[in-house]
CSV table of C-alpha atoms in Angstrom, one decimal:
chain,number,residue,atom,x,y,z
A,1,UNK,CA,-60.2,16.6,33.0
A,2,UNK,CA,-57.3,14.8,34.7
A,3,UNK,CA,-59.3,14.2,37.9
A,4,UNK,CA,-62.3,13.0,35.8
A,5,UNK,CA,-60.0,10.6,33.9
A,6,UNK,CA,-58.5,9.2,37.1
A,7,UNK,CA,-62.0,8.7,38.4
A,8,UNK,CA,-63.0,6.7,35.3
A,9,UNK,CA,-59.9,4.5,35.8
A,10,UNK,CA,-60.8,3.8,39.5
A,11,UNK,CA,-62.0,0.2,39.7
A,12,UNK,CA,-63.6,0.9,43.1
A,13,UNK,CA,-65.8,3.6,41.6
A,14,UNK,CA,-67.2,1.1,39.0
A,15,UNK,CA,-67.8,-1.5,41.6
A,16,UNK,CA,-69.7,0.9,43.8
A,17,UNK,CA,-71.7,2.1,40.8
A,18,UNK,CA,-72.7,-1.5,39.9
A,19,UNK,CA,-73.9,-2.1,43.5
A,20,UNK,CA,-75.8,1.2,43.6
A,21,UNK,CA,-77.4,0.6,40.2
A,22,UNK,CA,-78.4,-3.0,41.2
A,23,UNK,CA,-80.0,-1.7,44.5
A,24,UNK,CA,-81.9,1.0,42.7
A,25,UNK,CA,-83.1,-1.3,39.9
A,26,UNK,CA,-84.2,-3.9,42.5
A,27,UNK,CA,-86.1,-1.2,44.5
A,28,UNK,CA,-87.6,0.3,41.3
A,29,UNK,CA,-88.8,-3.1,40.1
A,30,UNK,CA,-90.4,-4.0,43.4
A,31,UNK,CA,-92.0,-0.6,43.9
A,32,UNK,CA,-93.1,-0.3,40.3
A,33,UNK,CA,-94.7,-3.8,40.4
A,34,UNK,CA,-96.6,-3.0,43.6
A,35,UNK,CA,-97.9,0.3,42.2
A,36,UNK,CA,-98.8,-1.3,38.8
A,37,UNK,CA,-100.7,-4.1,40.5
A,38,UNK,CA,-102.5,-1.7,42.9
A,39,UNK,CA,-103.6,0.9,40.4
A,40,UNK,CA,-104.5,-1.3,37.5
A,41,UNK,CA,-108.3,-1.4,36.9
A,42,UNK,CA,-108.3,-4.4,34.7
A,43,UNK,CA,-106.0,-7.1,33.4
A,44,UNK,CA,-105.0,-5.2,30.3
A,45,UNK,CA,-103.8,-2.2,32.3
A,46,UNK,CA,-102.0,-4.5,34.7
A,47,UNK,CA,-100.2,-6.2,31.7
A,48,UNK,CA,-99.1,-2.9,30.3
A,49,UNK,CA,-97.8,-1.7,33.6
A,50,UNK,CA,-95.8,-4.9,34.2
A,51,UNK,CA,-94.4,-4.6,30.7
A,52,UNK,CA,-93.1,-1.1,31.4
A,53,UNK,CA,-91.5,-2.3,34.7
A,54,UNK,CA,-89.9,-5.2,32.8
A,55,UNK,CA,-88.4,-2.9,30.2
A,56,UNK,CA,-87.0,-0.6,32.9
A,57,UNK,CA,-85.6,-3.7,34.6
A,58,UNK,CA,-83.8,-4.6,31.4
A,59,UNK,CA,-82.3,-1.2,31.1
A,60,UNK,CA,-81.1,-1.4,34.7
A,61,UNK,CA,-79.6,-4.8,34.1
A,62,UNK,CA,-77.7,-3.4,31.1
A,63,UNK,CA,-76.3,-0.6,33.3
A,64,UNK,CA,-75.3,-3.2,35.9
A,65,UNK,CA,-73.6,-5.3,33.2
A,66,UNK,CA,-71.7,-2.2,31.9
A,67,UNK,CA,-70.4,-1.3,35.3
A,68,UNK,CA,-69.3,-4.8,36.2
A,69,UNK,CA,-67.5,-5.2,32.8
A,70,UNK,CA,-65.7,-1.9,33.3
A,71,UNK,CA,-64.8,-3.0,36.9
A,72,UNK,CA,-63.4,-6.4,35.7
A,73,UNK,CA,-61.5,-4.7,32.9
A,74,UNK,CA,-59.8,-2.3,35.2
A,75,UNK,CA,-59.0,-5.2,37.6
A,76,UNK,CA,-57.4,-7.2,34.8
A,77,UNK,CA,-55.4,-4.1,33.6
A,78,UNK,CA,-54.2,-3.5,37.2
A,79,UNK,CA,-53.2,-7.2,37.5
A,80,UNK,CA,-51.3,-7.0,34.2
A,81,UNK,CA,-49.5,-3.9,35.2
A,82,UNK,CA,-48.5,-5.5,38.5
A,83,UNK,CA,-47.2,-8.5,36.7
A,84,UNK,CA,-45.2,-6.3,34.3
A,85,UNK,CA,-43.7,-4.4,37.3
A,86,UNK,CA,-42.8,-7.7,38.9
A,87,UNK,CA,-41.1,-8.9,35.7
A,88,UNK,CA,-39.2,-5.6,35.4
A,89,UNK,CA,-38.0,-5.9,39.0
A,90,UNK,CA,-37.0,-9.5,38.4
A,91,UNK,CA,-35.1,-8.6,35.2
A,92,UNK,CA,-33.3,-5.8,37.1
A,93,UNK,CA,-32.3,-8.3,39.8
A,94,UNK,CA,-31.0,-10.8,37.2
A,95,UNK,CA,-29.1,-8.0,35.4
A,96,UNK,CA,-27.5,-6.9,38.7
A,97,UNK,CA,-26.6,-10.5,39.4
A,98,UNK,CA,-25.0,-10.9,36.0
A,99,UNK,CA,-23.0,-7.7,36.5
A,100,UNK,CA,-21.7,-8.9,39.8
A,101,UNK,CA,-20.7,-12.2,38.2
A,102,UNK,CA,-19.0,-10.4,35.4
A,103,UNK,CA,-17.1,-8.2,37.8
A,104,UNK,CA,-16.0,-11.3,39.7
A,105,UNK,CA,-14.9,-13.0,36.5
A,106,UNK,CA,-13.0,-9.8,35.4
A,107,UNK,CA,-11.1,-9.7,38.7
A,108,UNK,CA,-10.3,-13.4,38.5
A,109,UNK,CA,-9.2,-13.2,34.9
A,110,UNK,CA,-6.9,-10.3,35.7
A,111,UNK,CA,-5.3,-12.3,38.5
A,112,UNK,CA,-4.8,-15.5,36.4
A,113,UNK,CA,-3.4,-13.8,33.3
A,114,UNK,CA,-0.6,-12.3,35.5
A,115,UNK,CA,0.4,-15.7,36.8
A,116,UNK,CA,3.6,-17.6,35.7
A,117,UNK,CA,2.0,-21.0,35.3
A,118,UNK,CA,0.9,-21.6,31.7
A,119,UNK,CA,-2.4,-23.2,32.7
A,120,UNK,CA,-3.4,-20.3,34.8
A,121,UNK,CA,-2.6,-17.8,32.1
A,122,UNK,CA,-4.7,-19.8,29.6
A,123,UNK,CA,-7.6,-19.8,32.1
A,124,UNK,CA,-7.2,-16.1,32.6
A,125,UNK,CA,-7.4,-15.4,28.8
A,126,UNK,CA,-10.5,-17.6,28.5
A,127,UNK,CA,-12.1,-15.9,31.4
A,128,UNK,CA,-11.4,-12.4,30.0
A,129,UNK,CA,-12.7,-13.5,26.6
A,130,UNK,CA,-16.0,-14.6,28.3
A,131,UNK,CA,-16.3,-11.1,29.9
A,132,UNK,CA,-15.3,-9.3,26.6
A,133,UNK,CA,-18.0,-11.2,24.6
A,134,UNK,CA,-20.7,-11.4,27.2
A,135,UNK,CA,-24.2,-10.2,26.2
A,136,UNK,CA,-23.9,-7.6,29.0
A,137,UNK,CA,-21.1,-5.4,27.7
A,138,UNK,CA,-20.5,-3.3,30.9
A,139,UNK,CA,-17.0,-4.8,31.6
A,140,UNK,CA,-16.1,-5.8,28.0
A,141,UNK,CA,-13.8,-2.8,27.4
A,142,UNK,CA,-12.0,-3.5,30.7
A,143,UNK,CA,-11.5,-7.1,29.8
A,144,UNK,CA,-10.2,-6.2,26.3
A,145,UNK,CA,-7.8,-3.7,27.9
A,146,UNK,CA,-6.3,-6.5,30.0
A,147,UNK,CA,-5.9,-8.7,26.9
A,148,UNK,CA,-4.2,-5.9,25.0
A,149,UNK,CA,-1.9,-5.2,27.9
A,150,UNK,CA,-1.0,-8.9,28.1
A,151,UNK,CA,-0.1,-9.0,24.4
A,152,UNK,CA,1.9,-5.7,24.6
A,153,UNK,CA,3.9,-6.8,27.7
A,154,UNK,CA,4.6,-10.3,26.6
A,155,UNK,CA,4.7,-10.3,22.8
A,156,UNK,CA,5.9,-6.9,21.7
A,157,UNK,CA,8.9,-8.4,19.8
A,158,UNK,CA,7.5,-11.7,18.5
A,159,UNK,CA,4.0,-13.0,17.8
A,160,UNK,CA,4.3,-16.6,18.8
A,161,UNK,CA,3.1,-19.1,21.3
A,162,UNK,CA,-0.3,-20.6,22.2
A,163,UNK,CA,-1.1,-17.9,24.7
A,164,UNK,CA,-0.4,-15.1,22.2
A,165,UNK,CA,-2.8,-16.6,19.6
A,166,UNK,CA,-5.5,-17.2,22.3
A,167,UNK,CA,-5.3,-13.6,23.5
A,168,UNK,CA,-5.3,-12.3,19.9
A,169,UNK,CA,-8.4,-14.4,19.1
A,170,UNK,CA,-10.1,-13.2,22.3
A,171,UNK,CA,-9.6,-9.5,21.2
A,172,UNK,CA,-10.8,-10.4,17.7
A,173,UNK,CA,-14.0,-12.0,19.2
A,174,UNK,CA,-14.7,-8.8,21.0
A,175,UNK,CA,-13.9,-6.7,17.9
A,176,UNK,CA,-16.4,-8.7,15.9
A,177,UNK,CA,-19.1,-7.6,18.4
A,178,UNK,CA,-18.1,-3.9,17.9
A,179,UNK,CA,-16.1,-3.7,21.1
A,180,UNK,CA,-12.7,-2.0,21.2
A,181,UNK,CA,-10.0,-1.8,23.9
A,182,UNK,CA,-8.8,1.7,25.0
A,183,UNK,CA,-5.2,0.8,24.1
A,184,UNK,CA,-2.6,1.5,21.4
A,185,UNK,CA,-0.2,-1.4,21.0
A,186,UNK,CA,3.3,-1.1,19.6
A,187,UNK,CA,5.4,-4.0,18.2
A,188,UNK,CA,9.1,-3.8,17.2
A,189,UNK,CA,11.0,-6.7,15.8
A,190,UNK,CA,14.4,-7.5,17.4
A,191,UNK,CA,17.7,-8.0,15.6
A,192,UNK,CA,17.2,-11.8,15.5
A,193,UNK,CA,13.9,-11.6,13.6
A,194,UNK,CA,13.8,-13.5,10.3
A,195,UNK,CA,11.1,-14.6,7.8
A,196,UNK,CA,9.9,-17.3,10.2
A,197,UNK,CA,9.0,-14.6,12.8
A,198,UNK,CA,6.0,-13.0,11.2
A,199,UNK,CA,3.6,-10.4,12.6
A,200,UNK,CA,-0.1,-11.1,13.0
A,201,UNK,CA,-3.0,-8.7,12.7
A,202,UNK,CA,-4.2,-7.4,16.1
A,203,UNK,CA,-7.7,-6.2,16.1
A,204,UNK,CA,-9.9,-4.8,18.8
A,205,UNK,CA,-7.5,-2.0,19.8
A,206,UNK,CA,-7.4,1.7,19.1
A,207,UNK,CA,-4.2,1.4,17.1
A,208,UNK,CA,-1.7,-1.3,16.3
A,209,UNK,CA,1.7,-0.1,15.2
A,210,UNK,CA,4.3,-2.4,13.7
A,211,UNK,CA,8.0,-1.6,13.2
A,212,UNK,CA,10.4,-3.9,11.3
A,213,UNK,CA,9.9,-7.6,11.0
A,214,UNK,CA,8.1,-9.6,8.4
A,215,UNK,CA,4.4,-10.3,7.6
A,216,UNK,CA,2.4,-12.4,5.1
A,217,UNK,CA,0.1,-10.1,3.1
A,218,UNK,CA,-2.8,-12.5,3.7
A,219,UNK,CA,-2.8,-11.6,7.4
A,220,UNK,CA,-3.2,-7.9,6.7
A,221,UNK,CA,-5.4,-7.9,3.6
A,222,UNK,CA,-7.8,-5.1,2.8
A,223,UNK,CA,-10.8,-7.2,4.0
A,224,UNK,CA,-9.9,-6.8,7.6
A,225,UNK,CA,-12.5,-4.5,9.3
A,226,UNK,CA,-10.0,-2.8,11.5
A,227,UNK,CA,-7.2,-2.4,9.0
A,228,UNK,CA,-7.5,1.4,9.3
A,229,UNK,CA,-6.3,1.0,13.0
A,230,UNK,CA,-2.9,-0.3,11.9
A,231,UNK,CA,0.3,1.4,10.9
A,232,UNK,CA,3.5,-0.2,9.5
A,233,UNK,CA,7.0,1.1,9.5
A,234,UNK,CA,9.8,-0.8,7.8
A,235,UNK,CA,7.8,-4.1,7.7
A,236,UNK,CA,8.5,-6.6,4.9
A,237,UNK,CA,5.3,-8.0,3.3
A,238,UNK,CA,5.7,-11.3,1.5
A,239,UNK,CA,3.6,-13.1,-1.1
A,240,UNK,CA,-0.1,-12.8,-1.9
A,241,UNK,CA,-2.1,-9.7,-2.9
A,242,UNK,CA,-2.9,-6.6,-0.9
A,243,UNK,CA,-3.4,-2.8,-1.0
A,244,UNK,CA,-0.7,-0.3,-0.3
A,245,UNK,CA,-1.8,2.6,1.8
A,246,UNK,CA,-0.4,5.8,3.3
A,247,UNK,CA,-0.1,3.9,6.6
A,248,UNK,CA,2.7,1.9,5.0
A,249,UNK,CA,6.0,3.8,5.4
A,250,UNK,CA,9.5,2.5,4.4
A,251,UNK,CA,8.0,-0.9,3.9
A,252,UNK,CA,9.2,-3.6,1.5
A,253,UNK,CA,6.7,-5.4,-0.6
A,254,UNK,CA,8.1,-8.7,-2.0
A,255,UNK,CA,6.3,-10.9,-4.6
A,256,UNK,CA,3.0,-9.1,-4.1
A,257,UNK,CA,0.1,-8.7,-6.5
A,258,UNK,CA,-0.6,-5.0,-5.8
A,259,UNK,CA,-4.3,-4.3,-6.0
A,260,UNK,CA,-4.4,-0.7,-5.1
A,261,UNK,CA,-1.8,2.0,-4.3
A,262,UNK,CA,-3.5,4.6,-2.1
A,263,UNK,CA,-0.3,6.7,-1.5
A,264,UNK,CA,0.8,9.7,-3.4
A,265,UNK,CA,4.5,8.8,-3.4
A,266,UNK,CA,5.6,5.3,-4.6
A,267,UNK,CA,9.1,6.1,-3.3
A,268,UNK,CA,8.1,6.0,0.3
A,269,UNK,CA,8.1,2.2,0.1
A,270,UNK,CA,10.2,-0.4,-1.8
A,271,UNK,CA,8.8,-3.0,-4.2
A,272,UNK,CA,10.5,-6.2,-5.3
A,273,UNK,CA,9.2,-8.8,-7.8
A,274,UNK,CA,5.7,-7.2,-7.6
A,275,UNK,CA,2.9,-7.5,-10.1
A,276,UNK,CA,1.2,-4.2,-11.0
A,277,UNK,CA,-1.2,-5.6,-13.6
A,278,UNK,CA,-4.5,-3.8,-13.3
A,279,UNK,CA,-3.4,-2.0,-10.2
A,280,UNK,CA,-5.6,1.0,-9.2
A,281,UNK,CA,-3.3,4.0,-8.8
A,282,UNK,CA,-4.1,7.4,-7.4
A,283,UNK,CA,-4.6,9.8,-10.3
A,284,UNK,CA,-2.2,12.4,-8.9
A,285,UNK,CA,0.3,9.9,-7.6
A,286,UNK,CA,4.1,10.6,-8.0
A,287,UNK,CA,5.1,7.4,-9.9
A,288,UNK,CA,8.7,6.3,-9.6
A,289,UNK,CA,10.8,4.1,-11.8
A,290,UNK,CA,10.9,0.8,-9.9
A,291,UNK,CA,12.0,-1.5,-12.8
A,292,UNK,CA,15.3,-2.2,-11.0
A,293,UNK,CA,13.3,-4.2,-8.4
A,294,UNK,CA,12.0,-6.5,-11.2
A,295,UNK,CA,8.5,-5.1,-10.8
A,296,UNK,CA,6.3,-5.7,-13.8
A,297,UNK,CA,2.9,-5.4,-15.4
A,298,UNK,CA,1.0,-7.3,-18.2
A,299,UNK,CA,0.9,-5.1,-21.3
A,300,UNK,CA,-2.7,-6.2,-21.9
A,301,UNK,CA,-3.7,-5.2,-18.4
A,302,UNK,CA,-1.7,-2.0,-17.3
A,303,UNK,CA,-2.3,-0.1,-14.1
A,304,UNK,CA,-5.6,1.7,-14.1
A,305,UNK,CA,-6.4,0.0,-17.4
A,306,UNK,CA,-4.7,3.0,-19.0
A,307,UNK,CA,-2.9,2.0,-22.2
A,308,UNK,CA,-2.0,5.5,-23.2
A,309,UNK,CA,0.3,6.1,-20.2
A,310,UNK,CA,3.9,5.1,-20.7
A,311,UNK,CA,4.1,2.5,-17.9
A,312,UNK,CA,7.1,1.0,-19.5
A,313,UNK,CA,9.2,3.8,-18.1
A,314,UNK,CA,8.4,2.8,-14.5
A,315,UNK,CA,7.6,-1.0,-14.7
A,316,UNK,CA,8.8,-3.9,-16.7
A,317,UNK,CA,6.3,-4.7,-19.5
A,318,UNK,CA,5.6,-8.4,-20.0
A,319,UNK,CA,3.2,-10.5,-22.1
A,320,UNK,CA,1.4,-13.7,-21.4
A,321,UNK,CA,3.8,-15.6,-23.5
A,322,UNK,CA,6.6,-14.5,-21.1
């Protein structure tokens, strides 16, 4: 069956068939005409014989047409397949060229980002971002690794400077495309850190760990897609609203509207001047008396919306009039 199928798909076979059919039809018509004219007794018989030869000729012409149509169709299919193969080959060549260009950019970016001149560092970060966010993602992880290494080596104690923010945004751009560096970064505030030296959210890495220092809650809100890749130890969060998770340990929350507490022990962190109105609390959480820190809730909107629980033993109750 396979051999027969290949035979039917052979355009040369249909061309030869069309030529042979044409030859036999031509011969048949000539011979049939001669015989009809020679044997006919009268004009009526001669007309009937010629009519038969004419109809046989039409059948032959139909066969020739069928063979030529099949031949042309196979030729068109073959040409289309050749064009597809040429396009695929060209696409592979273009992809190979793009990969070579990206490899060159990666190497150049790695060299520039390690320079001492500020302009060269900026060019290196921009180059690595181009590789990290390129449509061809073959070298994106390597580029993001270099960006994460730059931040770790140069900004482990303070998140400041134009180059830091450029590298952070480059990692974020890669993260937005679903690309993540193969790095864990660790930041620890030095003794001189104050409220003006705040941490920033680093995305696009396996894990970002922060120790000590300060942070504005808005930079680490629960809407960040990679918040689960961050851990905090002894960090002071200031102002705004946010969720408190198990990844917060020995942290201080100051003047925060607490949206959710997803930790079983409140005592693992410290709260100061925080609003717990309508806060979602884990059902089995170990609630601690934190009234001394001036933490409060609206009596009309207690945590979990639970008016039956004695929240006044743990938080300062206030009313709208207050």
